[in-house]
Amino acid sequence: MSLALQPDSHVASLRAAGLRVTRPRLAVMAALAQAPHAQVEPVVSAVRAEIGSVSVQGVYDVLRVLGGAGLVRRIDLAGAAARYELRAGDNHHHAVCRSCGVTADVDCAVGTVPCLDPGIDPGGLHGFVVDEAEVTYWGYCPACRTDLKERE
Ligand SMILES: [Zn+2]
Ligand SMILES: [Zn+2]
């Protein structure tokens, strides 16, 4: 495995989470470091390029273990396959392009978890105790806005 794809920080993260340091885990983390918000297929391709054969199920298993340890965040957007990223645990949000699907991080509006403390009387939450708030800002990325303008 190339050193560049095996940053010490990933080894440290795995150890800190009490997980064994394995090549598939490091390869998945390296793939997500290079392509945040990736869907599973490009992750599988990157892992195969790095360590040879791995099954799609094997990559899902790694993603599930890393997700359970808080090292990977899974993003589910309406109408799209799940995406994965290493930036986990900070409750940031996403801006998603309606046209090309490019996804960008948007810092949490408030800076704490959960972001959306509604600031309303507790009755407004219908008795729920909120531990996460996901906000998706939908729109058009700069590249797609340029395309739209040129077509006018
Ligand atoms: Zn776009
Ligand atoms: Zn993100």
PDB file of C-alpha atoms and ligand atoms in Angstrom:
ATOM      1  CA  MET A   1       0.000   0.000   0.000  1.00  0.00           C
ATOM      2  CA  SER A   2       1.347   3.402  -0.875  1.00  0.00           C
ATOM      3  CA  LEU A   3       2.242   5.605   2.044  1.00  0.00           C
ATOM      4  CA  ALA A   4       0.247   8.484   0.666  1.00  0.00           C
ATOM      5  CA  LEU A   5      -2.930   6.476   1.007  1.00  0.00           C
ATOM      6  CA  GLN A   6      -2.168   5.416   4.541  1.00  0.00           C
ATOM      7  CA  PRO A   7      -2.109   8.605   6.540  1.00  0.00           C
ATOM      8  CA  ASP A   8      -1.140   8.210  10.154  1.00  0.00           C
ATOM      9  CA  SER A   9      -4.295  10.044  11.096  1.00  0.00           C
ATOM     10  CA  HIS A  10      -6.432   7.205   9.774  1.00  0.00           C
ATOM     11  CA  VAL A  11      -4.421   4.645  11.708  1.00  0.00           C
ATOM     12  CA  ALA A  12      -4.777   6.809  14.806  1.00  0.00           C
ATOM     13  CA  SER A  13      -8.514   7.236  14.250  1.00  0.00           C
ATOM     14  CA  LEU A  14      -9.043   3.491  13.980  1.00  0.00           C
ATOM     15  CA  ARG A  15      -7.017   2.828  17.116  1.00  0.00           C
ATOM     16  CA  ALA A  16      -8.780   5.598  19.028  1.00  0.00           C
ATOM     17  CA  ALA A  17     -12.097   4.025  18.064  1.00  0.00           C
ATOM     18  CA  GLY A  18     -10.902   0.661  19.341  1.00  0.00           C
ATOM     19  CA  LEU A  19     -10.906  -0.871  15.849  1.00  0.00           C
ATOM     20  CA  ARG A  20      -8.257  -3.080  14.343  1.00  0.00           C
ATOM     21  CA  VAL A  21      -6.186  -1.385  11.667  1.00  0.00           C
ATOM     22  CA  THR A  22      -6.821  -3.338   8.476  1.00  0.00           C
ATOM     23  CA  ARG A  23      -5.960  -2.658   4.858  1.00  0.00           C
ATOM     24  CA  PRO A  24      -9.594  -2.574   3.688  1.00  0.00           C
ATOM     25  CA  ARG A  25     -10.476  -0.072   6.411  1.00  0.00           C
ATOM     26  CA  LEU A  26      -7.509   2.141   5.556  1.00  0.00           C
ATOM     27  CA  ALA A  27      -8.285   1.872   1.842  1.00  0.00           C
ATOM     28  CA  VAL A  28     -11.912   2.896   2.382  1.00  0.00           C
ATOM     29  CA  MET A  29     -10.819   5.851   4.503  1.00  0.00           C
ATOM     30  CA  ALA A  30      -8.268   6.863   1.875  1.00  0.00           C
ATOM     31  CA  ALA A  31     -10.919   6.674  -0.839  1.00  0.00           C
ATOM     32  CA  LEU A  32     -13.263   8.887   1.146  1.00  0.00           C
ATOM     33  CA  ALA A  33     -10.458  11.324   1.946  1.00  0.00           C
ATOM     34  CA  GLN A  34      -9.904  11.766  -1.778  1.00  0.00           C
ATOM     35  CA  ALA A  35     -13.553  11.855  -2.756  1.00  0.00           C
ATOM     36  CA  PRO A  36     -15.809  13.083   0.039  1.00  0.00           C
ATOM     37  CA  HIS A  37     -19.537  12.364  -0.374  1.00  0.00           C
ATOM     38  CA  ALA A  38     -18.746   9.386  -2.609  1.00  0.00           C
ATOM     39  CA  GLN A  39     -21.335   6.765  -3.354  1.00  0.00           C
ATOM     40  CA  VAL A  40     -20.307   3.168  -2.780  1.00  0.00           C
ATOM     41  CA  GLU A  41     -19.263   2.271  -6.365  1.00  0.00           C
ATOM     42  CA  PRO A  42     -16.298   4.657  -6.631  1.00  0.00           C
ATOM     43  CA  VAL A  43     -15.215   3.595  -3.151  1.00  0.00           C
ATOM     44  CA  VAL A  44     -15.225  -0.039  -4.261  1.00  0.00           C
ATOM     45  CA  SER A  45     -13.174   0.872  -7.345  1.00  0.00           C
ATOM     46  CA  ALA A  46     -10.660   2.837  -5.302  1.00  0.00           C
ATOM     47  CA  VAL A  47     -10.320   0.067  -2.724  1.00  0.00           C
ATOM     48  CA  ARG A  48      -9.816  -2.538  -5.478  1.00  0.00           C
ATOM     49  CA  ALA A  49      -7.159  -0.371  -7.093  1.00  0.00           C
ATOM     50  CA  GLU A  50      -5.412  -0.107  -3.758  1.00  0.00           C
ATOM     51  CA  ILE A  51      -5.561  -3.587  -2.263  1.00  0.00           C
ATOM     52  CA  GLY A  52      -6.836  -5.873  -5.009  1.00  0.00           C
ATOM     53  CA  SER A  53     -10.030  -7.837  -4.857  1.00  0.00           C
ATOM     54  CA  VAL A  54     -12.716  -6.809  -2.431  1.00  0.00           C
ATOM     55  CA  SER A  55     -16.408  -7.516  -2.628  1.00  0.00           C
ATOM     56  CA  VAL A  56     -19.023  -4.804  -2.693  1.00  0.00           C
ATOM     57  CA  GLN A  57     -20.452  -6.389   0.432  1.00  0.00           C
ATOM     58  CA  GLY A  58     -17.013  -6.189   2.004  1.00  0.00           C
ATOM     59  CA  VAL A  59     -16.918  -2.447   1.401  1.00  0.00           C
ATOM     60  CA  TYR A  60     -20.427  -2.051   2.817  1.00  0.00           C
ATOM     61  CA  ASP A  61     -19.289  -3.987   5.882  1.00  0.00           C
ATOM     62  CA  VAL A  62     -16.312  -1.662   6.346  1.00  0.00           C
ATOM     63  CA  LEU A  63     -18.541   1.399   5.909  1.00  0.00           C
ATOM     64  CA  ARG A  64     -20.967   0.032   8.477  1.00  0.00           C
ATOM     65  CA  VAL A  65     -18.207  -0.651  11.021  1.00  0.00           C
ATOM     66  CA  LEU A  66     -16.609   2.761  10.453  1.00  0.00           C
ATOM     67  CA  GLY A  67     -20.025   4.385  10.644  1.00  0.00           C
ATOM     68  CA  GLY A  68     -20.808   2.632  13.901  1.00  0.00           C
ATOM     69  CA  ALA A  69     -17.531   3.900  15.318  1.00  0.00           C
ATOM     70  CA  GLY A  70     -18.310   7.462  14.283  1.00  0.00           C
ATOM     71  CA  LEU A  71     -15.485   7.598  11.727  1.00  0.00           C
ATOM     72  CA  VAL A  72     -17.691   7.734   8.658  1.00  0.00           C
ATOM     73  CA  ARG A  73     -20.930   9.542   8.112  1.00  0.00           C
ATOM     74  CA  ARG A  74     -23.592   8.250   5.774  1.00  0.00           C
ATOM     75  CA  ILE A  75     -25.669  10.812   3.932  1.00  0.00           C
ATOM     76  CA  ASP A  76     -29.023   9.853   2.515  1.00  0.00           C
ATOM     77  CA  LEU A  77     -30.433  12.330   0.061  1.00  0.00           C
ATOM     78  CA  ALA A  78     -33.858  12.002  -1.456  1.00  0.00           C
ATOM     79  CA  GLY A  79     -33.743  10.074  -4.717  1.00  0.00           C
ATOM     80  CA  ALA A  80     -30.035   9.218  -4.556  1.00  0.00           C
ATOM     81  CA  ALA A  81     -27.881   6.343  -3.383  1.00  0.00           C
ATOM     82  CA  ALA A  82     -26.232   6.772   0.000  1.00  0.00           C
ATOM     83  CA  ARG A  83     -23.037   8.794   0.076  1.00  0.00           C
ATOM     84  CA  TYR A  84     -20.241   8.521   2.603  1.00  0.00           C
ATOM     85  CA  GLU A  85     -17.700  10.917   4.042  1.00  0.00           C
ATOM     86  CA  LEU A  86     -15.027  11.036   6.711  1.00  0.00           C
ATOM     87  CA  ARG A  87     -16.178  14.331   8.155  1.00  0.00           C
ATOM     88  CA  ALA A  88     -18.366  12.817  10.833  1.00  0.00           C
ATOM     89  CA  GLY A  89     -19.699  13.982  14.141  1.00  0.00           C
ATOM     90  CA  ASP A  90     -19.803  17.729  13.527  1.00  0.00           C
ATOM     91  CA  ASN A  91     -23.376  17.865  12.269  1.00  0.00           C
ATOM     92  CA  HIS A  92     -22.476  19.870   9.180  1.00  0.00           C
ATOM     93  CA  HIS A  93     -25.011  20.139   6.404  1.00  0.00           C
ATOM     94  CA  HIS A  94     -24.896  19.833   2.642  1.00  0.00           C
ATOM     95  CA  ALA A  95     -25.620  21.900  -0.424  1.00  0.00           C
ATOM     96  CA  VAL A  96     -26.560  19.669  -3.342  1.00  0.00           C
ATOM     97  CA  CYS A  97     -26.773  20.624  -7.003  1.00  0.00           C
ATOM     98  CA  ARG A  98     -30.085  19.624  -8.553  1.00  0.00           C
ATOM     99  CA  SER A  99     -28.424  19.276 -11.932  1.00  0.00           C
ATOM    100  CA  CYS A 100     -25.115  17.426 -11.496  1.00  0.00           C
ATOM    101  CA  GLY A 101     -25.458  16.207  -7.918  1.00  0.00           C
ATOM    102  CA  VAL A 102     -22.216  17.770  -6.696  1.00  0.00           C
ATOM    103  CA  THR A 103     -22.319  18.004  -2.919  1.00  0.00           C
ATOM    104  CA  ALA A 104     -20.627  20.620  -0.782  1.00  0.00           C
ATOM    105  CA  ASP A 105     -20.242  20.901   2.964  1.00  0.00           C
ATOM    106  CA  VAL A 106     -22.062  23.707   4.727  1.00  0.00           C
ATOM    107  CA  ASP A 107     -21.046  24.406   8.289  1.00  0.00           C
ATOM    108  CA  CYS A 108     -23.635  23.895  10.946  1.00  0.00           C
ATOM    109  CA  ALA A 109     -25.888  26.909  11.200  1.00  0.00           C
ATOM    110  CA  VAL A 110     -25.473  27.108  14.937  1.00  0.00           C
ATOM    111  CA  GLY A 111     -22.245  25.231  15.549  1.00  0.00           C
ATOM    112  CA  THR A 112     -23.488  22.728  18.038  1.00  0.00           C
ATOM    113  CA  VAL A 113     -25.138  19.350  17.864  1.00  0.00           C
ATOM    114  CA  PRO A 114     -28.002  19.272  17.319  1.00  0.00           C
ATOM    115  CA  CYS A 115     -28.018  22.224  15.011  1.00  0.00           C
ATOM    116  CA  LEU A 116     -31.679  22.826  14.967  1.00  0.00           C
ATOM    117  CA  ASP A 117     -32.525  23.449  18.548  1.00  0.00           C
ATOM    118  CA  PRO A 118     -35.795  24.882  17.403  1.00  0.00           C
ATOM    119  CA  GLY A 119     -35.781  27.525  20.088  1.00  0.00           C
ATOM    120  CA  ILE A 120     -39.454  27.026  20.497  1.00  0.00           C
ATOM    121  CA  ASP A 121     -41.486  25.790  23.354  1.00  0.00           C
ATOM    122  CA  PRO A 122     -41.008  22.048  23.939  1.00  0.00           C
ATOM    123  CA  GLY A 123     -44.495  21.344  22.693  1.00  0.00           C
ATOM    124  CA  GLY A 124     -43.301  22.164  19.180  1.00  0.00           C
ATOM    125  CA  LEU A 125     -41.144  19.030  19.159  1.00  0.00           C
ATOM    126  CA  HIS A 126     -44.037  16.806  20.150  1.00  0.00           C
ATOM    127  CA  GLY A 127     -42.021  15.361  23.017  1.00  0.00           C
ATOM    128  CA  PHE A 128     -39.082  14.232  20.871  1.00  0.00           C
ATOM    129  CA  VAL A 129     -35.549  14.455  22.234  1.00  0.00           C
ATOM    130  CA  VAL A 130     -33.539  15.529  19.178  1.00  0.00           C
ATOM    131  CA  ASP A 131     -29.958  14.283  18.732  1.00  0.00           C
ATOM    132  CA  GLU A 132     -29.408  15.089  15.080  1.00  0.00           C
ATOM    133  CA  ALA A 133     -30.666  17.500  12.494  1.00  0.00           C
ATOM    134  CA  GLU A 134     -29.944  17.096   8.813  1.00  0.00           C
ATOM    135  CA  VAL A 135     -30.381  20.072   6.546  1.00  0.00           C
ATOM    136  CA  THR A 136     -29.987  19.856   2.781  1.00  0.00           C
ATOM    137  CA  TYR A 137     -29.790  23.015   0.734  1.00  0.00           C
ATOM    138  CA  TRP A 138     -30.880  22.245  -2.816  1.00  0.00           C
ATOM    139  CA  GLY A 139     -29.925  24.458  -5.737  1.00  0.00           C
ATOM    140  CA  TYR A 140     -27.513  24.774  -8.641  1.00  0.00           C
ATOM    141  CA  CYS A 141     -23.725  24.745  -8.364  1.00  0.00           C
ATOM    142  CA  PRO A 142     -21.658  27.499 -10.062  1.00  0.00           C
ATOM    143  CA  ALA A 143     -20.763  25.283 -13.031  1.00  0.00           C
ATOM    144  CA  CYS A 144     -24.370  24.334 -13.691  1.00  0.00           C
ATOM    145  CA  ARG A 145     -25.534  27.932 -13.274  1.00  0.00           C
ATOM    146  CA  THR A 146     -23.034  28.949 -15.946  1.00  0.00           C
ATOM    147  CA  ASP A 147     -24.396  26.230 -18.238  1.00  0.00           C
ATOM    148  CA  LEU A 148     -27.938  27.416 -17.672  1.00  0.00           C
ATOM    149  CA  LYS A 149     -27.008  31.001 -18.514  1.00  0.00           C
ATOM    150  CA  GLU A 150     -25.227  29.978 -21.698  1.00  0.00           C
ATOM    151  CA  ARG A 151     -28.290  28.095 -22.903  1.00  0.00           C
ATOM    152  CA  GLU A 152     -30.544  31.112 -22.491  1.00  0.00           C
TER     153      GLU A 152
HETATM  154 ZN    ZN B   1     -24.050  21.210 -10.731  1.00  0.00          ZN
HETATM  155 ZN    ZN B   2     -20.182  16.563   4.129  1.00  0.00          ZN
END
